[in-house]
PDB file of C-alpha atoms in Angstrom:
ATOM      1  CA  MET A1076      -2.172 -41.244 -30.436  1.00 41.00           C
ATOM      2  CA  THR A1077      -2.572 -42.141 -34.214  1.00 44.00           C
ATOM      3  CA  SER A1078      -3.614 -39.954 -37.122  1.00 43.00           C
ATOM      4  CA  GLU A1079      -7.308 -41.941 -37.129  1.00 45.00           C
ATOM      5  CA  GLU A1080      -7.687 -41.458 -33.434  1.00 43.00           C
ATOM      6  CA  THR A1081      -6.852 -37.712 -33.965  1.00 41.00           C
ATOM      7  CA  ALA A1082      -9.693 -37.510 -36.695  1.00 45.00           C
ATOM      8  CA  THR A1083     -12.380 -39.007 -34.134  1.00 48.00           C
ATOM      9  CA  ALA A1084     -15.027 -36.551 -33.121  1.00 48.00           C
ATOM     10  CA  GLY A1085     -12.987 -35.191 -30.247  1.00 61.00           C
ATOM     11  CA  GLY A1086      -9.661 -35.897 -31.230  1.00 85.00           C
ATOM     12  CA  PHE A1087      -8.094 -33.143 -33.344  1.00 88.00           C
ATOM     13  CA  PRO A1088      -9.519 -30.302 -30.684  1.00 90.00           C
ATOM     14  CA  ASP A1089      -8.581 -32.134 -27.440  1.00 92.00           C
ATOM     15  CA  ARG A1090      -4.936 -32.478 -28.949  1.00 91.00           C
ATOM     16  CA  LEU A1091      -4.668 -28.960 -30.045  1.00 92.00           C
ATOM     17  CA  ALA A1092      -5.891 -27.885 -26.628  1.00 94.00           C
ATOM     18  CA  ALA A1093      -3.252 -29.709 -24.654  1.00 95.00           C
ATOM     19  CA  GLU A1094      -0.634 -29.018 -26.961  1.00 94.00           C
ATOM     20  CA  VAL A1095      -1.822 -25.314 -27.030  1.00 95.00           C
ATOM     21  CA  ARG A1096      -2.037 -25.407 -23.162  1.00 95.00           C
ATOM     22  CA  GLY A1097       1.400 -27.470 -22.808  1.00 95.00           C
ATOM     23  CA  ARG A1098       3.264 -24.605 -24.768  1.00 94.00           C
ATOM     24  CA  ARG A1099       1.950 -22.047 -22.993  1.00 94.00           C
ATOM     25  CA  SER A1100       2.894 -23.451 -19.844  1.00 95.00           C
ATOM     26  CA  VAL A1101       6.515 -24.346 -20.618  1.00 94.00           C
ATOM     27  CA  LEU A1102       6.706 -20.508 -22.024  1.00 94.00           C
ATOM     28  CA  ARG A1103       5.339 -19.433 -18.537  1.00 95.00           C
ATOM     29  CA  LEU A1104       2.680 -17.336 -20.382  1.00 95.00           C
ATOM     30  CA  SER A1105      -0.636 -16.324 -18.589  1.00 96.00           C
ATOM     31  CA  GLN A1106      -3.876 -16.738 -21.089  1.00 96.00           C
ATOM     32  CA  ARG A1107      -3.906 -12.950 -20.980  1.00 97.00           C
ATOM     33  CA  ASP A1108      -0.402 -12.757 -21.985  1.00 95.00           C
ATOM     34  CA  LEU A1109      -0.466 -14.696 -25.035  1.00 95.00           C
ATOM     35  CA  ALA A1110      -3.678 -13.682 -25.928  1.00 95.00           C
ATOM     36  CA  GLU A1111      -1.792  -9.837 -26.354  1.00 95.00           C
ATOM     37  CA  LEU A1112       1.303 -11.480 -28.294  1.00 94.00           C
ATOM     38  CA  ALA A1113      -0.993 -13.144 -30.585  1.00 94.00           C
ATOM     39  CA  GLY A1114      -3.206 -10.456 -31.375  1.00 94.00           C
ATOM     40  CA  VAL A1115      -6.460 -12.110 -29.937  1.00 94.00           C
ATOM     41  CA  SER A1116      -8.672 -12.110 -27.379  1.00 95.00           C
ATOM     42  CA  GLU A1117      -8.289 -13.847 -23.988  1.00 96.00           C
ATOM     43  CA  ARG A1118     -11.944 -15.618 -24.551  1.00 95.00           C
ATOM     44  CA  PHE A1119     -10.184 -16.777 -27.638  1.00 94.00           C
ATOM     45  CA  VAL A1120      -7.178 -18.542 -25.733  1.00 96.00           C
ATOM     46  CA  ARG A1121      -9.724 -19.764 -23.781  1.00 96.00           C
ATOM     47  CA  PHE A1122     -11.818 -21.630 -26.120  1.00 94.00           C
ATOM     48  CA  VAL A1123      -8.758 -22.819 -27.753  1.00 94.00           C
ATOM     49  CA  GLU A1124      -7.351 -24.664 -24.700  1.00 95.00           C
ATOM     50  CA  GLN A1125     -11.255 -25.554 -23.861  1.00 94.00           C
ATOM     51  CA  GLY A1126     -10.870 -27.867 -27.217  1.00 91.00           C
ATOM     52  CA  LYS A1127     -14.140 -25.384 -28.255  1.00 90.00           C
ATOM     53  CA  ARG A1128     -14.661 -26.531 -32.071  1.00 84.00           C
ATOM     54  CA  THR A1129     -15.686 -23.350 -33.513  1.00 80.00           C
ATOM     55  CA  VAL A1130     -12.667 -20.965 -33.838  1.00 80.00           C
ATOM     56  CA  GLN A1131     -11.356 -18.488 -36.410  1.00 90.00           C
ATOM     57  CA  LEU A1132      -8.742 -20.263 -38.493  1.00 89.00           C
ATOM     58  CA  ASP A1133      -6.451 -17.033 -38.979  1.00 88.00           C
ATOM     59  CA  SER A1134      -6.516 -16.477 -34.991  1.00 92.00           C
ATOM     60  CA  LEU A1135      -5.619 -19.722 -34.481  1.00 93.00           C
ATOM     61  CA  LEU A1136      -2.439 -19.361 -36.736  1.00 92.00           C
ATOM     62  CA  ALA A1137      -1.547 -16.211 -35.066  1.00 91.00           C
ATOM     63  CA  LEU A1138      -1.861 -18.249 -31.610  1.00 93.00           C
ATOM     64  CA  LEU A1139       0.199 -21.095 -32.843  1.00 94.00           C
ATOM     65  CA  ASP A1140       2.886 -18.913 -34.610  1.00 95.00           C
ATOM     66  CA  THR A1141       3.144 -17.056 -31.332  1.00 95.00           C
ATOM     67  CA  LEU A1142       3.945 -20.130 -29.162  1.00 94.00           C
ATOM     68  CA  GLY A1143       6.379 -21.771 -32.410  1.00 95.00           C
ATOM     69  CA  LEU A1144       3.541 -24.028 -33.277  1.00 94.00           C
ATOM     70  CA  GLU A1145       2.438 -25.225 -36.619  1.00 91.00           C
ATOM     71  CA  LEU A1146      -0.366 -26.496 -37.777  1.00 89.00           C
ATOM     72  CA  LEU A1147       0.250 -29.225 -40.566  1.00 86.00           C
ATOM     73  CA  VAL A1148      -2.197 -31.109 -42.669  1.00 80.00           C
ATOM     74  CA  GLN A1149      -1.058 -34.550 -43.901  1.00 74.00           C
ATOM     75  CA  THR A1150      -2.456 -37.027 -45.768  1.00 72.00           C
ATOM     76  CA  ARG A1151      -4.423 -39.790 -43.616  1.00 68.00           C
ATOM     77  CA  THR A1152      -3.754 -43.273 -44.188  1.00 72.00           C
ATOM     78  CA  SER A1153      -7.609 -44.546 -43.429  1.00 71.00           C
ATOM     79  CA  ALA A1154      -9.686 -46.211 -45.534  1.00 71.00           C
ATOM     80  CA  ALA A1155     -11.362 -43.025 -46.751  1.00 69.00           C
ATOM     81  CA  ALA A1156      -8.646 -41.513 -47.687  1.00 66.00           C
ATOM     82  CA  ARG A1157      -6.926 -44.506 -49.573  1.00 68.00           C
ATOM     83  CA  ALA A1158     -10.273 -44.570 -51.500  1.00 74.00           C
ATOM     84  CA  LEU A1159      -9.897 -41.131 -52.501  1.00 71.00           C
ATOM     85  CA  ALA A1160      -6.167 -41.882 -53.451  1.00 68.00           C
ATOM     86  CA  GLY A1161      -7.587 -44.380 -55.746  1.00 72.00           C
ATOM     87  CA  ARG A1162      -9.549 -41.766 -57.573  1.00 67.00           C
ATOM     88  CA  ALA A1163      -5.888 -39.598 -58.463  1.00 58.00           C
ATOM     89  CA  ALA A1164      -5.443 -39.011 -62.106  1.00 55.00           C
ATOM     90  CA  PRO A1165      -2.854 -41.865 -63.518  1.00 57.00           C
ATOM     91  CA  GLY A1166       0.699 -40.930 -62.599  1.00 59.00           C
ATOM     92  CA  GLU A1167      -0.131 -38.671 -59.741  1.00 53.00           C
ATOM     93  CA  PRO A1168       0.612 -39.956 -56.341  1.00 57.00           C
ATOM     94  CA  GLY A1169      -2.132 -42.108 -55.009  1.00 52.00           C
ATOM     95  CA  GLY A1170      -3.321 -42.800 -58.299  1.00 51.00           C
ATOM     96  CA  ALA A1171      -2.806 -45.518 -61.232  1.00 51.00           C
ATOM     97  CA  PRO A1172       0.815 -45.805 -62.777  1.00 54.00           C
ATOM     98  CA  ALA A1173       0.975 -43.814 -65.840  1.00 53.00           C
ATOM     99  CA  ALA A1174       1.138 -45.759 -68.980  1.00 54.00           C
ATOM    100  CA  ARG A1175       4.212 -46.460 -70.743  1.00 54.00           C
ATOM    101  CA  PRO A1176       5.060 -45.865 -74.483  1.00 51.00           C
TER     102      PRO A1176
END
């Protein structure tokens, strides 16, 4: 799956749900066990695994940490990201080259 596909309406929540379900399965944890270990509700685990779009970030991070997963933020290469990168200050990544003396 490309980063642009992940960024689409259903991409990220669905991918996150699949990763959490898969990792929980590999670790042979029930939703209840995972919830107790992460300090979140079993309902929260269910919501994440269903790809529900409104979850609390702190609870999500606790859940991912418990599973040995991490959430990464990366610069996308979509047209919108490239356009924004062009607005960076000179000399910064994505900005115009720094002026030479």
